[in-house]
XYZ file of C-alpha atoms in Angstrom:
654
model
C 90.654 194.412 153.394
C 90.991 197.982 151.540
C 90.551 197.194 147.860
C 93.843 198.965 147.233
C 95.383 196.477 148.937
C 93.516 193.887 147.311
C 94.553 195.555 144.016
C 97.962 195.201 144.635
C 98.086 191.549 145.552
C 96.166 190.875 142.346
C 98.609 192.569 140.500
C 101.483 191.032 142.278
C 100.107 187.703 141.322
C 99.400 188.296 137.679
C 102.784 189.215 137.161
C 103.614 185.804 138.896
C 101.196 184.284 136.169
C 103.070 185.950 133.303
C 106.375 184.861 134.136
C 105.541 181.386 134.835
C 102.749 179.519 133.975
C 100.308 178.460 136.783
C 98.932 175.632 135.542
C 100.453 172.413 133.968
C 97.907 169.675 132.677
C 98.567 165.864 133.968
C 95.592 163.952 133.086
C 96.801 160.923 134.641
C 94.598 161.647 137.495
C 91.791 160.667 135.530
C 93.622 158.582 132.880
C 95.675 156.087 134.541
C 96.656 154.475 131.551
C 97.254 157.527 128.785
C 94.978 156.619 125.933
C 92.192 158.727 125.919
C 88.971 158.307 125.646
C 87.221 159.547 122.088
C 83.706 159.344 121.198
C 82.973 156.750 118.806
C 85.983 155.202 119.856
C 87.548 152.711 117.154
C 90.639 150.814 117.819
C 93.234 149.332 115.054
C 96.807 147.642 115.858
C 99.274 147.325 113.780
C 103.186 147.280 113.499
C 103.876 150.664 112.578
C 107.627 150.812 113.084
C 108.558 148.009 112.326
C 110.110 146.860 115.948
C 108.110 143.585 116.063
C 105.287 144.462 118.332
C 101.639 146.006 117.920
C 101.394 149.835 117.991
C 97.696 151.224 118.165
C 95.825 153.552 115.547
C 92.701 155.421 117.326
C 90.210 156.243 114.991
C 88.663 159.920 115.631
C 85.838 161.440 114.855
C 87.130 165.053 115.088
C 90.522 164.917 113.747
C 93.202 162.486 112.306
C 93.454 159.094 113.658
C 96.124 159.120 116.135
C 98.928 157.085 116.721
C 100.028 155.568 120.305
C 103.453 153.779 119.832
C 103.856 150.262 121.707
C 106.953 151.417 124.481
C 106.614 147.749 126.063
C 106.813 144.505 124.247
C 105.025 141.856 122.822
C 104.249 139.918 125.559
C 104.018 143.077 127.711
C 102.003 146.495 125.531
C 102.506 149.899 126.550
C 100.966 152.369 124.574
C 102.164 155.965 124.310
C 101.627 158.940 122.049
C 103.776 158.609 119.464
C 104.382 160.629 116.617
C 101.939 162.731 114.154
C 101.601 159.947 111.767
C 98.321 160.461 110.475
C 98.629 164.006 110.099
C 97.959 163.855 106.418
C 94.633 162.018 106.915
C 91.732 164.703 106.313
C 88.928 165.016 109.217
C 86.311 163.839 106.751
C 88.249 161.005 105.504
C 88.300 158.695 108.815
C 86.335 157.833 111.161
C 87.944 154.360 111.260
C 90.710 152.823 109.507
C 93.135 149.709 109.090
C 96.707 149.159 108.077
C 97.110 146.962 105.454
C 100.058 146.414 102.834
C 98.241 146.871 99.265
C 101.021 147.107 97.124
C 103.382 144.221 98.644
C 106.562 146.782 99.267
C 106.854 145.413 102.662
C 105.325 149.103 104.260
C 101.772 149.329 105.963
C 99.651 151.289 103.918
C 96.326 153.092 105.340
C 93.072 152.469 104.276
C 90.046 154.900 105.983
C 86.392 155.014 106.047
C 84.752 157.986 106.859
C 82.148 160.421 105.762
C 83.446 160.468 102.168
C 83.533 156.579 101.723
C 86.935 154.559 101.375
C 90.552 156.299 100.726
C 93.608 154.821 100.512
C 96.864 156.639 101.880
C 99.668 155.075 100.214
C 102.918 154.318 102.593
C 105.960 156.562 100.594
C 108.023 156.209 103.651
C 109.762 153.346 105.007
C 108.237 150.436 107.242
C 110.324 151.957 110.272
C 109.103 155.263 109.596
C 105.620 155.869 107.996
C 104.611 158.824 105.150
C 101.184 158.713 104.290
C 99.903 160.276 101.306
C 96.420 160.420 99.740
C 96.023 158.419 96.229
C 92.983 160.176 95.227
C 90.049 157.911 93.230
C 91.579 154.696 94.366
C 87.947 153.397 95.637
C 85.790 155.574 93.100
C 84.447 152.572 91.411
C 82.249 151.235 94.381
C 78.868 152.493 95.711
C 78.928 152.862 99.260
C 77.186 154.765 101.687
C 78.814 157.069 104.344
C 81.208 155.617 106.596
C 81.674 152.172 105.327
C 83.897 150.220 107.990
C 86.948 148.433 106.066
C 88.843 145.001 107.153
C 91.201 142.863 104.611
C 92.393 139.413 104.504
C 93.238 136.744 102.054
C 89.391 135.142 101.675
C 89.844 133.036 98.655
C 93.549 131.775 99.318
C 94.969 133.784 96.143
C 97.845 134.995 97.804
C 96.021 138.723 97.933
C 93.959 140.493 100.513
C 90.410 140.822 99.879
C 88.073 143.392 101.756
C 85.351 143.237 103.350
C 83.021 146.143 104.252
C 80.503 147.020 107.189
C 78.109 149.478 106.093
C 77.418 152.075 109.316
C 73.790 153.211 108.355
C 72.278 149.812 106.978
C 74.508 147.256 109.096
C 74.888 145.340 106.071
C 78.609 143.267 105.800
C 79.648 142.876 101.803
C 82.372 141.296 100.501
C 84.820 142.331 97.336
C 87.056 139.919 96.471
C 90.438 141.481 94.777
C 90.879 140.920 91.219
C 94.194 142.567 91.205
C 97.604 141.426 92.476
C 99.571 141.414 95.675
C 101.165 144.397 94.024
C 98.163 146.106 92.713
C 95.346 145.766 94.082
C 91.945 145.891 92.200
C 88.276 146.165 93.790
C 85.398 146.413 91.327
C 82.219 148.075 91.753
C 79.225 145.896 91.215
C 80.643 142.532 92.236
C 80.543 142.787 95.956
C 78.351 139.989 97.694
C 76.030 140.406 100.638
C 76.758 138.462 103.652
C 75.081 139.616 106.561
C 73.115 142.359 108.279
C 73.290 142.911 111.868
C 70.699 145.644 112.337
C 72.986 148.786 112.294
C 76.173 150.254 112.224
C 78.476 147.170 111.406
C 81.915 146.774 112.226
C 83.664 143.840 110.852
C 86.979 142.038 111.549
C 88.115 138.870 110.186
C 90.054 136.609 112.361
C 90.990 133.076 112.632
C 89.373 132.976 116.246
C 89.003 128.715 115.942
C 92.509 128.101 114.914
C 91.579 126.263 111.687
C 93.306 127.416 109.247
C 90.839 129.976 107.910
C 89.225 133.095 108.486
C 86.091 133.672 110.633
C 84.215 137.141 111.016
C 83.553 138.923 114.314
C 80.732 141.945 113.762
C 80.047 144.881 116.438
C 77.195 146.713 116.114
C 75.174 149.917 117.142
C 74.257 147.669 120.504
C 73.494 144.292 122.021
C 77.039 142.744 121.761
C 78.752 141.228 118.809
C 77.687 138.582 115.959
C 80.143 136.059 115.686
C 80.298 133.738 112.421
C 82.730 131.037 112.688
C 83.529 129.807 109.156
C 82.981 125.930 109.598
C 84.381 125.523 105.952
C 87.220 126.308 104.325
C 89.305 129.485 102.673
C 87.285 128.628 99.153
C 84.093 127.428 99.999
C 83.121 129.410 102.750
C 79.857 128.165 105.363
C 79.317 130.490 107.974
C 77.505 129.524 111.386
C 76.585 132.079 114.062
C 77.430 131.587 117.329
C 75.996 133.563 119.910
C 77.672 131.918 123.108
C 81.193 132.675 122.022
C 81.009 136.064 122.690
C 78.027 135.976 125.274
C 77.781 138.995 127.313
C 80.056 141.217 125.838
C 79.152 144.482 124.853
C 75.683 144.514 125.951
C 76.016 148.007 127.813
C 78.012 149.947 125.299
C 76.747 150.770 121.936
C 78.371 151.091 118.478
C 80.682 148.224 119.494
C 84.047 148.158 117.180
C 86.170 145.064 117.623
C 89.257 143.946 116.862
C 90.851 140.676 117.742
C 94.567 140.840 118.368
C 96.979 138.998 120.336
C 98.535 141.312 122.780
C 99.874 138.700 125.543
C 102.169 137.198 122.789
C 100.701 133.383 124.032
C 99.342 133.343 120.098
C 95.314 133.508 121.290
C 93.495 135.950 120.173
C 92.593 138.699 122.747
C 89.499 141.610 122.106
C 89.450 145.002 122.539
C 86.556 147.150 121.392
C 85.614 150.871 121.143
C 82.416 152.052 122.550
C 80.124 155.116 121.649
C 80.979 156.543 125.177
C 84.538 156.325 124.246
C 86.433 154.193 126.577
C 88.193 151.164 125.094
C 87.281 147.616 126.802
C 89.850 145.063 126.667
C 89.399 141.255 127.293
C 92.375 138.447 127.609
C 91.689 135.553 125.890
C 92.192 132.835 128.763
C 90.990 129.936 126.585
C 92.494 127.856 124.204
C 93.551 128.584 120.505
C 90.321 126.694 119.288
C 87.974 128.000 122.130
C 88.371 131.328 123.601
C 87.270 132.808 126.921
C 87.314 136.209 128.236
C 88.425 138.026 131.177
C 88.662 141.509 131.384
C 91.457 143.674 131.998
C 91.563 147.415 132.776
C 95.045 148.206 133.361
C 95.937 148.671 129.960
C 93.134 151.178 128.327
C 91.110 151.104 131.553
C 90.556 153.714 134.337
C 89.314 156.296 131.533
C 86.636 158.381 133.555
C 84.072 159.110 131.103
C 80.568 160.103 131.875
C 79.494 159.251 128.284
C 79.051 163.064 127.419
C 79.147 166.480 128.640
C 80.581 166.363 132.286
C 80.217 168.723 134.668
C 82.449 168.127 137.786
C 82.278 169.563 141.069
C 84.328 168.019 144.362
C 83.213 167.509 147.671
C 83.797 164.916 151.009
C 80.645 162.941 150.205
C 81.292 159.865 152.470
C 83.248 162.090 155.225
C 86.554 160.218 154.801
C 88.721 163.195 154.588
C 89.175 163.236 151.011
C 87.368 164.392 148.057
C 84.720 162.467 145.948
C 83.990 163.772 142.360
C 80.323 164.392 141.323
C 79.402 164.949 137.397
C 76.333 166.086 135.506
C 76.209 164.257 132.103
C 74.779 163.898 129.084
C 71.761 161.871 129.694
C 70.568 163.908 132.625
C 71.646 161.488 135.301
C 74.364 161.907 137.939
C 77.636 160.097 138.286
C 79.516 159.781 141.676
C 83.053 158.395 141.732
C 84.489 157.821 145.562
C 88.008 158.451 146.161
C 89.669 155.203 147.538
C 92.755 156.902 147.375
C 93.452 159.438 149.941
C 93.763 163.478 150.002
C 97.135 163.514 148.330
C 96.750 160.835 145.750
C 93.245 160.162 144.625
C 91.803 156.951 143.032
C 88.797 156.838 141.743
C 86.216 153.991 141.578
C 82.602 154.859 140.240
C 79.584 154.234 142.631
C 76.699 155.462 140.742
C 73.652 153.449 142.161
C 73.189 155.796 145.457
C 72.070 158.460 142.722
C 69.830 156.128 140.662
C 66.833 158.277 141.285
C 68.104 161.203 139.864
C 67.710 161.424 136.178
C 66.415 164.989 134.339
C 66.417 165.771 131.062
C 69.769 165.975 128.819
C 72.996 167.799 130.108
C 72.627 167.776 134.077
C 75.020 170.028 136.125
C 74.739 169.016 139.830
C 75.742 171.443 143.163
C 76.319 170.143 146.288
C 75.506 171.218 149.892
C 73.911 170.904 153.420
C 70.784 172.897 153.004
C 69.023 171.981 155.978
C 71.757 171.593 158.384
C 70.980 167.765 159.395
C 74.649 166.936 158.534
C 73.986 165.118 154.753
C 75.118 166.632 151.377
C 71.894 167.806 149.506
C 72.076 168.300 146.106
C 70.825 171.167 143.325
C 70.748 170.104 139.725
C 70.159 171.594 136.714
C 69.646 170.500 133.010
C 68.663 171.831 129.529
C 65.301 172.984 130.576
C 66.804 175.735 132.648
C 64.939 174.579 135.827
C 66.688 173.516 138.926
C 65.945 170.496 141.214
C 66.266 169.864 144.767
C 67.366 166.456 146.185
C 67.288 165.933 149.973
C 69.644 163.527 151.184
C 68.013 161.137 153.311
C 71.265 159.205 154.462
C 70.630 156.281 152.037
C 69.073 157.679 149.150
C 68.022 161.385 147.652
C 64.130 162.453 147.520
C 63.030 164.989 144.936
C 61.891 167.967 147.265
C 61.288 170.538 144.497
C 60.633 169.953 140.876
C 61.027 173.369 140.128
C 63.768 174.713 142.830
C 61.905 177.988 144.234
C 60.596 178.807 140.876
C 64.153 179.573 139.385
C 64.901 178.904 135.754
C 67.606 180.740 134.018
C 66.085 179.951 130.378
C 68.070 177.054 129.469
C 71.131 175.039 130.391
C 71.059 175.461 133.996
C 74.932 174.978 135.676
C 74.204 175.501 139.473
C 76.921 175.874 142.270
C 76.681 176.549 146.175
C 78.579 179.037 147.844
C 78.977 181.409 150.823
C 79.017 184.107 148.445
C 78.061 186.814 151.392
C 80.247 184.671 154.147
C 77.300 185.534 156.807
C 77.530 181.304 157.291
C 74.631 179.674 154.741
C 74.740 178.776 151.557
C 74.094 180.825 148.306
C 73.327 179.722 144.775
C 74.857 180.868 141.597
C 73.608 179.408 137.974
C 75.297 179.351 134.896
C 73.207 179.941 131.990
C 72.778 179.025 128.328
C 73.178 182.805 127.033
C 76.329 182.744 128.818
C 75.398 184.908 131.653
C 75.460 184.015 135.214
C 72.576 184.767 137.946
C 72.808 184.901 141.606
C 70.558 184.101 144.260
C 71.360 184.793 148.063
C 70.096 183.354 150.832
C 68.305 185.704 152.903
C 67.057 183.418 155.439
C 69.067 181.057 157.457
C 70.708 177.608 157.701
C 67.615 175.696 158.424
C 64.950 177.997 156.161
C 66.336 179.430 152.985
C 65.048 182.363 151.060
C 66.390 182.631 147.920
C 66.295 186.087 146.552
C 68.106 187.217 143.329
C 70.949 189.827 143.267
C 70.731 190.999 139.557
C 73.340 193.358 140.452
C 76.330 190.799 141.572
C 77.299 189.398 137.654
C 75.596 192.081 135.950
C 77.592 192.899 132.562
C 79.685 189.507 132.847
C 78.663 187.586 129.990
C 81.382 184.747 128.248
C 78.927 184.143 125.168
C 77.418 180.210 125.725
C 76.918 178.097 128.242
C 78.462 179.311 131.371
C 79.734 176.959 133.982
C 81.463 178.478 136.834
C 83.444 177.505 139.738
C 84.707 179.725 142.707
C 87.647 179.896 144.665
C 90.079 181.688 146.453
C 93.172 180.788 143.873
C 95.766 183.569 145.120
C 95.199 183.065 148.774
C 93.738 186.597 149.777
C 90.811 185.505 151.328
C 88.315 186.686 148.414
C 86.929 184.495 145.990
C 88.055 184.281 142.487
C 86.113 182.890 139.390
C 86.532 180.580 136.430
C 84.041 180.355 133.733
C 84.145 177.649 131.385
C 81.855 178.099 128.044
C 81.025 175.974 124.642
C 84.124 177.180 122.668
C 86.576 175.208 124.452
C 87.750 178.548 126.687
C 88.153 179.148 130.680
C 88.508 182.421 131.647
C 89.404 183.889 134.896
C 87.487 186.676 136.819
C 88.606 188.567 139.772
C 86.535 190.298 141.803
C 87.622 193.890 142.158
C 86.223 197.424 143.617
C 82.910 195.671 143.256
C 82.380 194.486 140.177
C 84.167 191.036 138.095
C 87.456 192.222 135.934
C 88.321 189.681 133.356
C 91.871 188.093 132.692
C 91.544 186.644 129.481
C 95.566 186.082 129.400
C 95.551 184.063 132.416
C 94.998 180.695 131.110
C 96.175 181.038 127.804
C 98.524 178.148 126.053
C 95.520 175.353 126.954
C 93.300 173.841 124.464
C 90.107 172.871 126.557
C 87.272 170.726 125.426
C 84.289 171.977 124.090
C 81.674 173.082 126.638
C 84.171 173.553 129.054
C 82.890 173.007 133.080
C 86.047 173.776 135.285
C 86.156 172.877 138.836
C 88.381 173.946 141.282
C 89.807 171.412 144.170
C 92.875 170.511 146.163
C 93.326 167.475 144.298
C 97.130 166.657 145.243
C 96.723 168.223 149.197
C 99.381 170.715 148.812
C 96.965 173.416 149.909
C 96.564 175.274 147.207
C 93.504 174.829 144.312
C 93.812 172.840 141.216
C 91.775 172.421 138.194
C 89.660 169.963 136.615
C 87.641 170.467 133.653
C 84.933 168.817 131.957
C 83.996 168.527 128.414
C 81.287 167.720 125.992
C 83.232 164.445 125.329
C 82.300 163.407 128.692
C 85.793 163.422 129.890
C 87.913 165.153 132.500
C 91.344 167.446 132.269
C 93.367 167.926 135.314
C 95.786 171.042 135.516
C 98.556 171.147 138.648
C 98.480 174.424 140.437
C 102.637 174.864 140.529
C 102.015 178.547 142.512
C 101.223 178.104 145.420
C 100.438 181.739 146.156
C 101.197 183.487 149.902
C 99.962 186.517 150.294
C 100.803 189.545 152.838
C 104.208 188.289 153.736
C 107.133 190.355 155.223
C 108.255 190.575 151.575
C 105.199 192.055 150.474
C 104.456 193.946 153.288
C 107.996 194.751 155.053
C 106.167 197.512 157.686
C 103.048 195.369 159.023
C 102.534 193.221 161.684
C 104.042 189.718 161.734
C 101.960 186.312 161.442
C 103.969 183.418 163.009
C 103.940 179.691 161.789
C 100.850 178.098 163.389
C 101.305 175.121 165.687
C 101.115 172.218 165.841
C 100.362 171.826 161.610
C 98.741 169.695 160.570
C 96.761 169.158 163.949
C 93.903 167.637 165.686
C 92.330 168.403 168.512
C 93.454 171.889 168.156
C 95.950 174.243 166.574
C 97.499 177.546 168.188
C 97.622 180.568 165.696
C 100.192 183.390 167.016
C 100.702 186.807 165.303
C 102.754 190.065 166.431
C 100.925 193.683 165.887
C 103.148 196.687 165.888
C 100.467 198.803 167.087
C 97.006 199.118 168.803
C 94.290 198.208 165.848
C 91.053 196.137 164.794
C 91.753 192.960 164.432
C 90.157 190.025 162.578
C 91.139 186.522 162.298
C 88.882 184.328 160.218
C 89.173 180.460 159.144
C 87.972 180.051 155.142
C 88.076 176.734 153.418
C 89.844 176.856 150.126
C 86.660 177.567 147.971
C 86.765 180.821 149.947
C 83.642 179.868 152.561
C 84.008 181.316 155.820
C 84.111 178.529 158.079
C 84.076 180.559 161.452
C 85.476 183.958 162.586
C 87.530 183.554 165.631
C 88.301 187.186 166.217
C 86.703 190.900 165.463
C 87.849 193.245 167.890
C 90.462 196.080 168.559
C 93.971 194.467 170.161
C 96.977 195.982 171.816
C 100.667 196.815 170.748
C 102.509 192.778 170.837
C 102.090 189.272 170.777
C 98.935 187.072 170.850
C 97.761 183.586 170.268
C 94.558 182.140 169.233
C 93.426 178.606 169.345
C 90.957 177.060 166.810
C 89.358 173.404 167.869
C 88.277 172.793 164.490
C 84.491 173.829 164.756
C 82.670 175.872 162.519
C 80.702 178.809 163.059
C 77.389 176.664 163.972
C 79.440 174.524 166.756
C 79.913 171.698 164.021
C 83.503 169.736 163.188
C 84.823 170.587 160.016
C 85.595 168.210 157.722
C 89.068 166.837 157.422
C 91.643 169.033 154.882
C 93.306 172.128 154.185
C 92.175 175.577 155.593
C 93.163 179.161 155.708
C 93.312 181.505 158.275
C 93.323 185.056 157.245
C 94.459 187.672 159.286
C 93.517 191.150 158.595
C 94.907 194.319 160.685
C 95.373 197.872 159.900
C 94.206 196.912 156.241
C 96.546 194.624 154.892
C 95.823 190.648 154.969
C 97.747 187.734 155.431
C 97.456 184.097 155.133
C 98.306 181.084 156.171
C 97.715 177.238 155.941
C 96.684 174.876 158.425
C 95.812 171.667 157.637
C 93.451 169.709 160.349
C 93.367 165.946 160.579
C 90.549 163.509 161.474
């Protein structure tokens, strides 16, 4: 293809992107419930719109709390992002918070616990529309460590609410009696009682779990579940008995367990919702009795949030060879997470199945590249991590074997993020590695499919530096048969590059208007089966964002090139076992006909010769250049003649 033609196509495509945004964000594909996964998530519930059902407040360590309105009912809640009720709450003031009426005016105030201790935000609005204004100094008399966790209940049965504080750093639980009135609460320093010590990061919650008329106490902690203290005394004479069996087995695999007991089914029984350090909320319905709880996990309300625990770095590949794209991701802890697509090519549904990859565990911030590196039909892995090294894990069919602790001696200095593509379109996989310093290294496979020889080409990405922690993905976004590139970096950005005249040209405004997470890690893949490349982005928090491609572009059409030859619709399409590609040349000329996948990898050259004027037909049976059957999916047919390229999508079915 002539470079001038490529430049024309690029201009046309970019002009379309200016007029209408190419991407539309819809994270439901990775989060069906719509409730986000936030690190150190801390849920609380209250009726903040006075419609008699429970809404949700989600603590946020990187900003004000989030408000989710219950758009369902008392018995069948459904939480949707609501109004920005907590925009007045300063970030340092709120790691967690609880709503309570501290002035007896029938609306809910907000008490936060955060880096600067306890803070009171009075509701100066109405029970239906809350407006929170900070009351400076309300808790100044209390001597508390950083990040206290508050909860309230009338513990002494005098008609006003008392307070219990969990101390995050010490694990202590302290009780403060309210010496004021229902209209004017007073909490005095030096009057606290030390009740319990759970070891580290105490998250207390009052609730009458045994339905005996007094408040019991549930305390979440750093790890190893919950401590439950049953009050077998009275409201005024507490007698605490620690009961382990009531919450046995819950919260054992998560950390910083932040519980609340709340009736989410309208049956009068207290259900359990708790946050975790990694983010996803866990919900257990109480299927027991009022006096004796029994827990059954429910994932439909808050579940389905894909979260690798931190530093998600995704790639998509049909790992199980069933015709749809599965998801592999690196993680902050250095292991590899695998999510099998149990849906289909147009409607993915992700099921975690990490056990196959349990042997892979490197230093922190792992990143993975996948491809068949020895032509045995199995998907092998190249893994990078914070050390800057690369590691080759050969797929045996049942497990992965570490073949090379230092893959070809390659070290890029830190935070290596590898990707495998056929860059030079010679039928074997080449290696690209994003680096901590913001640059990208390229290693051409100068050997063969069976015997790779990795040779660095320092000129291919020369001059490209995105600043820090480069994570790249390649794909033919504009369907011109040439790979485009998206690069993520530390500071919440993804940038588009086009390869023009032997160099990469940056178009910084192509993804404007979107907010990506820290350490953005993009991946291009057709995730809705419509034949164009969609965008998924990982982030430091460990979750994923999804951006649907709205502008499928077919370049080289008669409207763009009115005097060129004509390419007819392939038939049958979709196809199995073969498809016929038909086209018409307006003069005798050299013609090439090539099959590519959506990542821009050349699959097979069907034709490369001079052809006469007239109509021609070429059949493709779904075999690649090595004579192997390709995977089911969407492919590109690229016709090049007379310096003009025309592209058409075809779909192979198995």
